[in-house]
Amino acid sequence: MRDLVAEAKVSVLIDAGQLAERVAELGQEISRDHERKDLLVVCVLKGSVLFFADLCRSISVPLRMDMLAVESYHGGTQSSGNVRFVHDLREDVSGRHVLLVEDIVDTGRTITHLVNILGKRGPASVKVATLLDKPSRRVEEVDLAYTGFEVPDRFVIGYGLDYAQYFRNLPYIGVLEGPAELLNA
Ligand code: 5GP
């Protein structure tokens, strides 16, 4: 697999400059909406890790950070519909304004599950910031307070998003185009 990944052809969908510009805009919007609010920004691991890091740096109001991890895909590109909590928050969310930071909302199952679970812990609010939105595949209706970009129904990688755990380090969002052995691996 590693050798195939080294030969991968990736076409750029959203370049690093576009990402930086949009993330800065989202940070300003989130800052305006959370003045004098107790803000807890939650990284949904692993896919949102780069977006989370850049977004937090562009938020100018005081905030706390925490992380959680769920599994909704199992190595491939299809949603199992089965969302499993593998790492919970360490912070208490009661009375706080929680901002869940996601990489991509596809069917909407993962984020719906998380919003429902955290909503039962007594937060002042639970909002979602997603870098990418793939609305064509939605199964659950989701309220997205902050969205970076809408993307077509393609499997995207980079800037935190993986294919078989690779490609998260790409500084842009791209689509894997080949080689064929990698796409079928
Ligand atoms: P959902 O539960 O909304 O169907 O899927 C959400 C999760 O599936 C995302 O957090 C992400 O991990 C994964 N996912 C959905 N679409 C894509 C995609 O196009 N590329 C990658 N790398 N992951 C995706």
Short mmCIF file of C-alpha atoms and ligand atoms in Angstrom, two decimals:
data_model
loop_
_atom_site.label_atom_id
_atom_site.label_comp_id
_atom_site.label_asym_id
_atom_site.label_seq_id
_atom_site.Cartn_x
_atom_site.Cartn_y
_atom_site.Cartn_z
CA MET A 1 0.00 0.00 0.00
CA ARG A 2 2.75 2.45 0.94
CA ASP A 3 4.42 2.10 -2.49
CA LEU A 4 1.11 2.69 -4.29
CA VAL A 5 0.47 5.77 -2.15
CA ALA A 6 3.90 7.11 -3.13
CA GLU A 7 2.82 6.93 -6.81
CA ALA A 8 -0.66 8.39 -6.27
CA LYS A 9 -2.11 10.91 -8.70
CA VAL A 10 -4.29 13.45 -6.94
CA SER A 11 -6.21 16.28 -8.59
CA VAL A 12 -6.65 19.45 -6.54
CA LEU A 13 -10.23 20.42 -5.69
CA ILE A 14 -9.57 23.18 -3.12
CA ASP A 15 -6.05 24.56 -2.88
CA ALA A 16 -4.16 25.68 0.23
CA GLY A 17 -4.81 29.37 -0.41
CA GLN A 18 -8.56 28.86 -0.73
CA LEU A 19 -8.56 26.79 2.47
CA ALA A 20 -6.64 29.44 4.43
CA GLU A 21 -8.90 32.24 3.21
CA ARG A 22 -12.13 30.42 4.07
CA VAL A 23 -10.89 29.16 7.44
CA ALA A 24 -9.96 32.75 8.40
CA GLU A 25 -13.48 33.90 7.44
CA LEU A 26 -15.07 31.14 9.52
CA GLY A 27 -12.86 32.07 12.48
CA GLN A 28 -14.03 35.67 12.32
CA GLU A 29 -17.67 34.62 12.10
CA ILE A 30 -17.31 32.22 15.05
CA SER A 31 -15.54 34.93 17.09
CA ARG A 32 -18.35 37.43 16.42
CA ASP A 33 -20.96 34.84 17.47
CA HIS A 34 -19.18 33.87 20.71
CA GLU A 35 -18.22 37.13 22.36
CA ARG A 36 -18.56 36.75 26.16
CA LYS A 37 -19.58 33.08 25.78
CA ASP A 38 -17.87 30.10 27.39
CA LEU A 39 -16.68 28.40 24.20
CA LEU A 40 -15.48 24.78 24.03
CA VAL A 41 -14.14 23.87 20.58
CA VAL A 42 -14.17 20.11 19.98
CA CYS A 43 -11.98 18.38 17.41
CA VAL A 44 -13.65 15.31 15.92
CA LEU A 45 -10.61 13.09 15.34
CA LYS A 46 -8.87 12.30 13.17
CA GLY A 47 -10.17 13.93 10.01
CA SER A 48 -10.69 17.44 11.35
CA VAL A 49 -7.30 17.78 13.04
CA LEU A 50 -5.71 20.21 10.55
CA PHE A 51 -8.92 22.22 10.09
CA PHE A 52 -9.32 22.36 13.87
CA ALA A 53 -5.75 23.62 14.39
CA ASP A 54 -6.10 26.34 11.75
CA LEU A 55 -9.62 27.31 12.78
CA CYS A 56 -8.70 27.69 16.46
CA ARG A 57 -5.82 29.96 15.47
CA SER A 58 -8.22 32.20 13.60
CA ILE A 59 -10.71 32.50 16.49
CA SER A 60 -9.97 35.61 18.53
CA VAL A 61 -12.22 35.07 21.59
CA PRO A 62 -11.09 32.98 24.59
CA LEU A 63 -11.77 29.28 24.07
CA ARG A 64 -11.01 25.87 25.46
CA MET A 65 -10.20 22.83 23.33
CA ASP A 66 -11.07 19.18 23.62
CA MET A 67 -11.10 16.17 21.32
CA LEU A 68 -13.19 13.11 20.70
CA ALA A 69 -12.93 10.24 18.27
CA VAL A 70 -15.58 8.20 16.54
CA GLU A 71 -15.41 5.54 13.87
CA SER A 72 -17.90 5.62 11.06
CA TYR A 73 -15.85 4.18 8.20
CA HIS A 74 -13.81 1.03 8.41
CA GLY A 75 -10.87 1.57 6.08
CA GLY A 76 -12.83 1.92 2.83
CA THR A 77 -14.97 4.64 1.27
CA GLN A 78 -18.48 3.53 2.25
CA SER A 79 -20.36 4.66 5.35
CA SER A 80 -21.30 1.76 7.58
CA GLY A 81 -24.03 3.77 9.27
CA ASN A 82 -22.60 2.37 12.47
CA VAL A 83 -20.99 5.17 14.50
CA ARG A 84 -18.76 4.06 17.38
CA PHE A 85 -17.37 6.32 20.12
CA VAL A 86 -13.68 5.43 20.55
CA HIS A 87 -12.53 8.40 22.65
CA ASP A 88 -14.77 10.65 24.74
CA LEU A 89 -14.29 14.27 25.82
CA ARG A 90 -12.37 15.01 29.02
CA GLU A 91 -14.04 18.39 29.58
CA ASP A 92 -17.44 18.84 31.20
CA VAL A 93 -19.76 20.46 28.64
CA SER A 94 -22.53 21.55 31.02
CA GLY A 95 -23.38 25.24 30.63
CA ARG A 96 -20.86 25.70 27.83
CA HIS A 97 -21.23 26.59 24.19
CA VAL A 98 -19.89 23.57 22.34
CA LEU A 99 -18.59 23.89 18.79
CA LEU A 100 -18.07 20.52 17.11
CA VAL A 101 -15.43 20.76 14.38
CA GLU A 102 -15.90 18.16 11.61
CA ASP A 103 -13.96 17.47 8.43
CA ILE A 104 -16.89 16.53 6.23
CA VAL A 105 -20.62 15.91 6.61
CA ASP A 106 -21.68 13.22 4.16
CA THR A 107 -24.76 11.14 5.13
CA GLY A 108 -24.94 13.23 8.34
CA ARG A 109 -25.07 10.15 10.57
CA THR A 110 -21.85 10.82 12.47
CA ILE A 111 -22.58 14.42 13.36
CA THR A 112 -26.23 13.72 14.24
CA HIS A 113 -25.06 11.04 16.64
CA LEU A 114 -22.55 13.40 18.27
CA VAL A 115 -24.94 16.34 18.56
CA ASN A 116 -27.52 14.06 20.21
CA ILE A 117 -25.05 12.61 22.71
CA LEU A 118 -23.51 15.95 23.69
CA GLY A 119 -26.94 17.62 23.80
CA LYS A 120 -27.90 15.28 26.66
CA ARG A 121 -24.99 16.52 28.82
CA GLY A 122 -26.52 19.94 29.52
CA PRO A 123 -24.52 22.30 27.27
CA ALA A 124 -25.70 25.91 26.70
CA SER A 125 -25.61 25.09 22.97
CA VAL A 126 -24.14 22.62 20.48
CA LYS A 127 -23.17 23.94 17.05
CA VAL A 128 -21.35 22.35 14.14
CA ALA A 129 -18.51 23.77 12.03
CA THR A 130 -17.68 21.55 9.07
CA LEU A 131 -14.95 22.20 6.55
CA LEU A 132 -16.78 20.30 3.81
CA ASP A 133 -20.41 19.54 3.11
CA LYS A 134 -21.46 16.80 0.66
CA PRO A 135 -25.23 17.46 0.64
CA SER A 136 -26.04 15.07 -2.23
CA ARG A 137 -25.60 12.05 0.05
CA ARG A 138 -27.48 13.30 3.11
CA VAL A 139 -29.58 10.77 5.04
CA GLU A 140 -30.01 12.71 8.32
CA GLU A 141 -31.07 16.35 8.32
CA VAL A 142 -28.29 18.38 10.00
CA ASP A 143 -28.10 22.01 11.07
CA LEU A 144 -24.65 23.24 10.00
CA ALA A 145 -23.88 26.59 11.66
CA TYR A 146 -20.57 27.05 9.79
CA THR A 147 -19.59 25.43 6.48
CA GLY A 148 -16.33 25.89 4.60
CA PHE A 149 -17.13 24.49 1.17
CA GLU A 150 -19.77 22.40 -0.54
CA VAL A 151 -18.21 19.48 -2.45
CA PRO A 152 -19.59 17.16 -5.15
CA ASP A 153 -20.21 13.46 -4.60
CA ARG A 154 -16.55 12.43 -4.90
CA PHE A 155 -14.34 10.78 -2.28
CA VAL A 156 -12.02 13.56 -1.18
CA ILE A 157 -8.67 13.40 0.62
CA GLY A 158 -6.12 15.74 2.16
CA TYR A 159 -6.01 18.48 4.82
CA GLY A 160 -6.83 15.84 7.46
CA LEU A 161 -9.01 13.55 5.34
CA ASP A 162 -7.65 10.09 4.60
CA TYR A 163 -7.83 7.19 2.25
CA ALA A 164 -6.84 4.05 4.20
CA GLN A 165 -5.18 6.39 6.75
CA TYR A 166 -2.87 7.96 4.14
CA PHE A 167 -3.00 11.44 2.53
CA ARG A 168 -4.05 13.34 5.69
CA ASN A 169 -0.90 15.45 5.36
CA LEU A 170 -1.72 16.90 1.92
CA PRO A 171 -2.02 20.69 2.32
CA TYR A 172 -5.04 20.80 -0.03
CA ILE A 173 -8.33 18.94 -0.65
CA GLY A 174 -8.03 16.60 -3.61
CA VAL A 175 -9.53 13.64 -5.42
CA LEU A 176 -7.58 10.44 -5.87
CA GLU A 177 -7.27 9.70 -9.61
CA GLY A 178 -4.88 6.72 -9.68
CA PRO A 179 -3.11 4.41 -10.06
CA ALA A 180 -5.97 1.94 -10.57
CA GLU A 181 -4.40 -0.61 -8.16
CA LEU A 182 -4.62 2.00 -5.39
CA LEU A 183 -8.25 2.91 -6.13
CA ASN A 184 -9.19 -0.78 -5.98
CA ALA A 185 -6.97 -1.67 -3.03
P1 5GP B 1 -21.23 10.70 7.58
O1 5GP B 1 -21.54 10.04 8.89
O2 5GP B 1 -21.72 12.12 7.48
O3 5GP B 1 -21.70 9.87 6.42
O4 5GP B 1 -19.68 10.68 7.40
C1 5GP B 1 -18.85 11.45 8.13
C2 5GP B 1 -17.44 10.89 8.16
O5 5GP B 1 -17.18 10.02 7.04
C3 5GP B 1 -16.45 12.01 8.02
O6 5GP B 1 -16.12 12.55 9.28
C4 5GP B 1 -15.28 11.33 7.33
O7 5GP B 1 -14.45 10.72 8.28
C5 5GP B 1 -15.92 10.27 6.47
N1 5GP B 1 -16.11 10.71 5.07
C6 5GP B 1 -17.25 11.02 4.43
N2 5GP B 1 -17.03 11.40 3.16
C7 5GP B 1 -15.69 11.34 2.99
C8 5GP B 1 -14.82 11.64 1.88
O8 5GP B 1 -15.21 12.05 0.76
N3 5GP B 1 -13.49 11.47 2.11
C9 5GP B 1 -12.99 11.02 3.30
N4 5GP B 1 -11.67 10.89 3.40
N5 5GP B 1 -13.77 10.74 4.36
C10 5GP B 1 -15.11 10.90 4.20
#
